[in-house]
GROMACS .gro file of C-alpha atoms in nm:
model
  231
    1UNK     CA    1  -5.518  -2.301   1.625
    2UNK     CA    2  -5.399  -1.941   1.613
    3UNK     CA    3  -5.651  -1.674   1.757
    4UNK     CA    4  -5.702  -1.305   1.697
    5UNK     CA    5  -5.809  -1.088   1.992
    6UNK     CA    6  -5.917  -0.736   1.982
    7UNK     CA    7  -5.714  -0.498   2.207
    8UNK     CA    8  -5.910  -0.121   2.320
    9UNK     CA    9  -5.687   0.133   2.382
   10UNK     CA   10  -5.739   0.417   2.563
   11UNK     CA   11  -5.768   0.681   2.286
   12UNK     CA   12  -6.084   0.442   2.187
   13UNK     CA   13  -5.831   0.313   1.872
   14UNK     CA   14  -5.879  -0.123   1.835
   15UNK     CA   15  -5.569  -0.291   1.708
   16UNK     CA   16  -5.530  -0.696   1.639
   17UNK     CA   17  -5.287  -0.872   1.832
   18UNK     CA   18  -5.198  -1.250   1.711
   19UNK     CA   19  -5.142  -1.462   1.990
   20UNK     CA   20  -5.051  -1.844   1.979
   21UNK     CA   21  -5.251  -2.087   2.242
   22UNK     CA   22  -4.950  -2.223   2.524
   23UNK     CA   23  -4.725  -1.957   2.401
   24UNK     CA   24  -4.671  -1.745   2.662
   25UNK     CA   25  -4.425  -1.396   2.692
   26UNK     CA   26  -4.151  -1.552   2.830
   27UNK     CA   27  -4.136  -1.881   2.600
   28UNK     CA   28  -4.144  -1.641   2.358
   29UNK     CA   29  -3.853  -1.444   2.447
   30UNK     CA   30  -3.645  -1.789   2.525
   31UNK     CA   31  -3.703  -1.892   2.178
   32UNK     CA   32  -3.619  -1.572   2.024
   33UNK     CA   33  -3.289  -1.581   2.264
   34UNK     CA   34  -3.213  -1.939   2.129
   35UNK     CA   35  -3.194  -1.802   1.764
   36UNK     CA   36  -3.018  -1.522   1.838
   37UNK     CA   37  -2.751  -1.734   1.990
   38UNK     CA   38  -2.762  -2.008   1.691
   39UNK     CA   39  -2.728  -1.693   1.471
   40UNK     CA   40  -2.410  -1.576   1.643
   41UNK     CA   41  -2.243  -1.877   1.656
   42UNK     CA   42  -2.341  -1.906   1.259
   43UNK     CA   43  -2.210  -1.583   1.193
   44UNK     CA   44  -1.850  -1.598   1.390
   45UNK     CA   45  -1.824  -1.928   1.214
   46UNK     CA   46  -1.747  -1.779   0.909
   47UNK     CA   47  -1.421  -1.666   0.817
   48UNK     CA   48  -1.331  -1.390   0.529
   49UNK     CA   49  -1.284  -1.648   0.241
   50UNK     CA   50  -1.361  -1.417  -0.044
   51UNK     CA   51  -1.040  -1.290  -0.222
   52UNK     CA   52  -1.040  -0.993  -0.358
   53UNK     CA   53  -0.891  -0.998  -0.751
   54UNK     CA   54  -0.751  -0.648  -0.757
   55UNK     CA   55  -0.646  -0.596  -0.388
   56UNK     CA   56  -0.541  -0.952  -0.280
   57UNK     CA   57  -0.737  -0.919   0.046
   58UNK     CA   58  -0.935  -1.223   0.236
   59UNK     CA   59  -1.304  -1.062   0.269
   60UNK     CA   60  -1.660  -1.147   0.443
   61UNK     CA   61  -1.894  -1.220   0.132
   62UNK     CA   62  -2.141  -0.919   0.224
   63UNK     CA   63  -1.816  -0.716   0.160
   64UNK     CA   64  -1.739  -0.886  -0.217
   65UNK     CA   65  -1.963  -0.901  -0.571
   66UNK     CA   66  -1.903  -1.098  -0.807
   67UNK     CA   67  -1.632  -0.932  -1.089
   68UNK     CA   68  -1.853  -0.807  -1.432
   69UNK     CA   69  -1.563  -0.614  -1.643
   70UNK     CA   70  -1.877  -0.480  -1.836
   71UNK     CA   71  -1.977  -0.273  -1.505
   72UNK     CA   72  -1.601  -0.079  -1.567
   73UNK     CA   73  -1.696   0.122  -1.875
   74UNK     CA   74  -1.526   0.446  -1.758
   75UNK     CA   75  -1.218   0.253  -1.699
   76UNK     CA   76  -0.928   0.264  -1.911
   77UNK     CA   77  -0.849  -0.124  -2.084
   78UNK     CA   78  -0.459  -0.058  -1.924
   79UNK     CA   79  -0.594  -0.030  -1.562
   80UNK     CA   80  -0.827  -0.300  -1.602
   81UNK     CA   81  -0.533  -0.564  -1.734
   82UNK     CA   82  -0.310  -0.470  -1.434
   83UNK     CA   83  -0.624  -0.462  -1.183
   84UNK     CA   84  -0.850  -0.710  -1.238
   85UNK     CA   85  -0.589  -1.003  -1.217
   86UNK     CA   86  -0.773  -1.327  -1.256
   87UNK     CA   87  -0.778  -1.438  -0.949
   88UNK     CA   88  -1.082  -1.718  -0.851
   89UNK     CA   89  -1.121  -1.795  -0.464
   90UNK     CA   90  -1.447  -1.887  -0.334
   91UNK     CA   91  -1.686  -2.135  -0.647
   92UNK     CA   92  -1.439  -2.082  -0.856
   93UNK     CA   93  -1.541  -1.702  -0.916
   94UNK     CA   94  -1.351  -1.426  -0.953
   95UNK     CA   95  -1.448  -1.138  -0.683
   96UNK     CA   96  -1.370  -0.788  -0.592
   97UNK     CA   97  -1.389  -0.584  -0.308
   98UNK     CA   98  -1.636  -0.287  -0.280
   99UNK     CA   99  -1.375  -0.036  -0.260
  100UNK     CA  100  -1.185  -0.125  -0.548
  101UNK     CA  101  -1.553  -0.178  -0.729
  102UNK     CA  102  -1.620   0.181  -0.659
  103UNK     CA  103  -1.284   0.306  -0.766
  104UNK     CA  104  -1.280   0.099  -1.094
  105UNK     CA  105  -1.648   0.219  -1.207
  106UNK     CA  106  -1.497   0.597  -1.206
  107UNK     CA  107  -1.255   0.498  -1.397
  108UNK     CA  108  -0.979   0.531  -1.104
  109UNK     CA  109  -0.671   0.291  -1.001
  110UNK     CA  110  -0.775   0.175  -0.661
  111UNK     CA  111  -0.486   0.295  -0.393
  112UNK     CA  112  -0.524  -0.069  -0.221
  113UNK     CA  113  -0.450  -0.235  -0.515
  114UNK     CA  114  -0.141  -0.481  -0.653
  115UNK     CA  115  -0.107  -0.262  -0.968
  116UNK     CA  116  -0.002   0.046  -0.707
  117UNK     CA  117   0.228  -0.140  -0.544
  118UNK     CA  118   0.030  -0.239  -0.256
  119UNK     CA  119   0.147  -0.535  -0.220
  120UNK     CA  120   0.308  -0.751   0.022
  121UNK     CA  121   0.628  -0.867  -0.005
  122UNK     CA  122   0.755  -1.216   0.090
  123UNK     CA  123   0.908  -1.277   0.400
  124UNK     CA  124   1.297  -1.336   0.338
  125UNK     CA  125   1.467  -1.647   0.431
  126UNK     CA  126   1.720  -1.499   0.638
  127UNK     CA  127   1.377  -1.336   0.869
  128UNK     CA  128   1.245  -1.671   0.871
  129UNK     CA  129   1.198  -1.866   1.229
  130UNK     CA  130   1.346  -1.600   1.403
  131UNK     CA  131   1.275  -1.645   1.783
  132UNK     CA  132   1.075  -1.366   1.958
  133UNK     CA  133   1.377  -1.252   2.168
  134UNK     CA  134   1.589  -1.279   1.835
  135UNK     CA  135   1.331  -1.037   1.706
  136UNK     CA  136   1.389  -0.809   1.935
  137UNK     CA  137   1.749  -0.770   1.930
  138UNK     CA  138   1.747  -0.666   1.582
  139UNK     CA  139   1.463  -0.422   1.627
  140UNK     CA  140   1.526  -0.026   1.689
  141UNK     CA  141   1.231  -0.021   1.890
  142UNK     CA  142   1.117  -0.266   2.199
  143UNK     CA  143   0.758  -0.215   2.288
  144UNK     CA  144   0.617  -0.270   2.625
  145UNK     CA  145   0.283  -0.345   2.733
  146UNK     CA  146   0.061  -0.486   3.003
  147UNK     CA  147  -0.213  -0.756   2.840
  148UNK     CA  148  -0.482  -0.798   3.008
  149UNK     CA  149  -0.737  -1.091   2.978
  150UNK     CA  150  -1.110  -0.922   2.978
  151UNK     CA  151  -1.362  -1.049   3.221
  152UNK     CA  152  -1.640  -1.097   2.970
  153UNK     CA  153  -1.563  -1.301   2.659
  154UNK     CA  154  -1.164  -1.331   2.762
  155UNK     CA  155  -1.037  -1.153   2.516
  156UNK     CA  156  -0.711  -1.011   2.518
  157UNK     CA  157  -0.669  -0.597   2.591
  158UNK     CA  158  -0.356  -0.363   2.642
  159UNK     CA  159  -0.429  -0.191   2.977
  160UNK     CA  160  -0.235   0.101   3.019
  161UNK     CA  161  -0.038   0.296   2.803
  162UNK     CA  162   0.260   0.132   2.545
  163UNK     CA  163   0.592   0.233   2.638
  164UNK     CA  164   0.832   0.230   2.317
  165UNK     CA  165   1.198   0.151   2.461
  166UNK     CA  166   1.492   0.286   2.217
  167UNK     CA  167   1.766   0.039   2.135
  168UNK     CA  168   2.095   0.075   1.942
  169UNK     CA  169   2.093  -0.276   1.700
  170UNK     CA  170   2.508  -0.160   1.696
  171UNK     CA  171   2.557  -0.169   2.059
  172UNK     CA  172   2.344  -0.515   2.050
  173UNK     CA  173   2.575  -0.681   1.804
  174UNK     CA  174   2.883  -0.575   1.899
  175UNK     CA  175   2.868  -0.705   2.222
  176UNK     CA  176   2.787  -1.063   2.071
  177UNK     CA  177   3.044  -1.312   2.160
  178UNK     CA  178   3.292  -1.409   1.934
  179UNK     CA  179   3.448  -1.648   1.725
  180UNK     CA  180   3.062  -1.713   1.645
  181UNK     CA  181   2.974  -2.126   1.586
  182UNK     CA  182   2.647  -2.193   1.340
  183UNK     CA  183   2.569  -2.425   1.590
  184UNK     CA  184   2.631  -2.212   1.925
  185UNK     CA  185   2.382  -2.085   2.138
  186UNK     CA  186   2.366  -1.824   2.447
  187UNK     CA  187   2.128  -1.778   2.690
  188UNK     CA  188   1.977  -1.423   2.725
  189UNK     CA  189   1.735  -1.209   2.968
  190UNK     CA  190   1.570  -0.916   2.828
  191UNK     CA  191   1.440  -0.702   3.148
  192UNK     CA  192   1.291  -0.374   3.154
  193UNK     CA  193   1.498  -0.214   3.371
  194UNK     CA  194   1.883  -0.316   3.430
  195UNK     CA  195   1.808  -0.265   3.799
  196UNK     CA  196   1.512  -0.515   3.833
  197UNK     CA  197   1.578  -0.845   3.967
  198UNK     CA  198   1.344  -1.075   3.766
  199UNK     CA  199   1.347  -1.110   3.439
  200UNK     CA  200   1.088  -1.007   3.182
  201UNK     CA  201   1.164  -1.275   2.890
  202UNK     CA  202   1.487  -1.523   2.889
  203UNK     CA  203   1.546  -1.760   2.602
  204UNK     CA  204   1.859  -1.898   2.417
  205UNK     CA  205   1.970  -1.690   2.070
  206UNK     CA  206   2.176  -1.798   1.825
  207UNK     CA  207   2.385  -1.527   1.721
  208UNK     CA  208   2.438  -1.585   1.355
  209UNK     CA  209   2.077  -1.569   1.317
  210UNK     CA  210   2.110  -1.251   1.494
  211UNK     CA  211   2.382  -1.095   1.288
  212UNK     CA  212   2.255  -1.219   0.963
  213UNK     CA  213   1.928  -1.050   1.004
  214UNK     CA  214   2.077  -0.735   1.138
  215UNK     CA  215   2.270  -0.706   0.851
  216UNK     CA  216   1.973  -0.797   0.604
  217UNK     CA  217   1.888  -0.427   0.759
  218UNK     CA  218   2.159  -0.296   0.699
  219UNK     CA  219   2.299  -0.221   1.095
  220UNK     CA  220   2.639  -0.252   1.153
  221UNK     CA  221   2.822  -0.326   0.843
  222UNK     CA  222   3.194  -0.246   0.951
  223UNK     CA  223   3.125  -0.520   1.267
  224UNK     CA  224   2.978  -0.763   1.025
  225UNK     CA  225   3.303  -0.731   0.789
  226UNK     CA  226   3.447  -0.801   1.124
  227UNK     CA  227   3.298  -1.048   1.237
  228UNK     CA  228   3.301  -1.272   0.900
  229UNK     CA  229   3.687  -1.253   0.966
  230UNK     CA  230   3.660  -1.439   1.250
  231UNK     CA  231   3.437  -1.740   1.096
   0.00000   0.00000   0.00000
């Protein structure tokens, strides 16, 4: 049976106060702890689903509405048949981001979207399972950084500052071993400094993976000519 009590303050003002027989302050603050809790766990649960039709991005649903083409009257009919593509994620319904929704109800081509060329490309075959150390052979610049796990939740943070190490892809190919073997493997140590002892990553490459991508951007073309001689 719920009960209402009168309360006297001291400026002589009553106010009513609900309070629940057996419910006590702190019961009430454990419960109200509980469902704050469930609620998180709800909430990280879900995963940014929602595809936007003019974009192409994943979003939450309390970024997304649902796409009316009626909403667009200031809109042009060419922007509208390159930016509103189709596209039907989430029930079967076709949504749209709330920045391209603003954009589009001016009458302007959102700068996020496919029909501005925002889009991204596929990942070519000769990029494809590339090893991390392979990556980094071909790649002008190595970062460095010191990742730290956080005490509270254990995420994952870059303490420090990130130290961007120059590297010449030429020198790196050319001094590749050759006759080169599909097949063949070597076994490299990337370190920081020549002069340290230990190693900061070691792993075996394979070298026409190496030269195949490197020449995909365009590094070293006179030593690839080269180097297909020797195949």
């Amino acid at each position: 049976m719920i009960k209402y009590k009168k309360v006297d303050n001291s400026n002589d003002n009553s106010c009513e106060t609900l309070q629940i027989p057996g419910k006590s302050d702190d019961s009430r603050q454990q419960i109200d702890v509980t469902k704050a809790i469930e609620l998180f766990h709800k909430n990280i649960s879900v995963r940014p689903e929602y595809i936007c039709t003019c974009c192409d991005q994943s979003w939450y649903r309390s970024s997304v509405t649902e796409c009316n083409v009626s909403l667009y009257k200031s809109c042009s009919k060419e922007i509208l048949n390159i930016c509103l593509t189709g596209l039907k994620s989430i029930d079967n319904t076709e949504w749209i981001c709330g920045t391209c929704h603003s954009n589009l109800k001016v009458g302007k081509l959102p700068s996020c979207s496919k029909a501005n060329k925002m889009t991204f490309p596929e990942k070519p075959e000769v990029l494809k399972n590339l090893t991390l150390l392979e990556e980094r052979l071909i790649s002008p610049r190595i970062p460095f950084m010191q990742v730290r796990e956080l005490p509270s939740g254990g995420q994952l943070s870059i303490h420090g500052n990130v130290i961007n190490v120059p590297a010449d892809v030429n020198t790196t190919v050319s001094v590749l071993p050759r006759p080169i073997n599909e097949s063949q493997t070597i076994p490299i140590k990337l370190k920081r400094r020549l002069g340290y002892k230990h190693h900061y990553q070691f792993q075996n490459v394979r070298p026409t993976k190496v030269l195949d991508a490197a020449q995909y951007f365009g590094f070293a073309l006179v030593k690839y000519s080269r180097t297909k001689e020797y195949k």
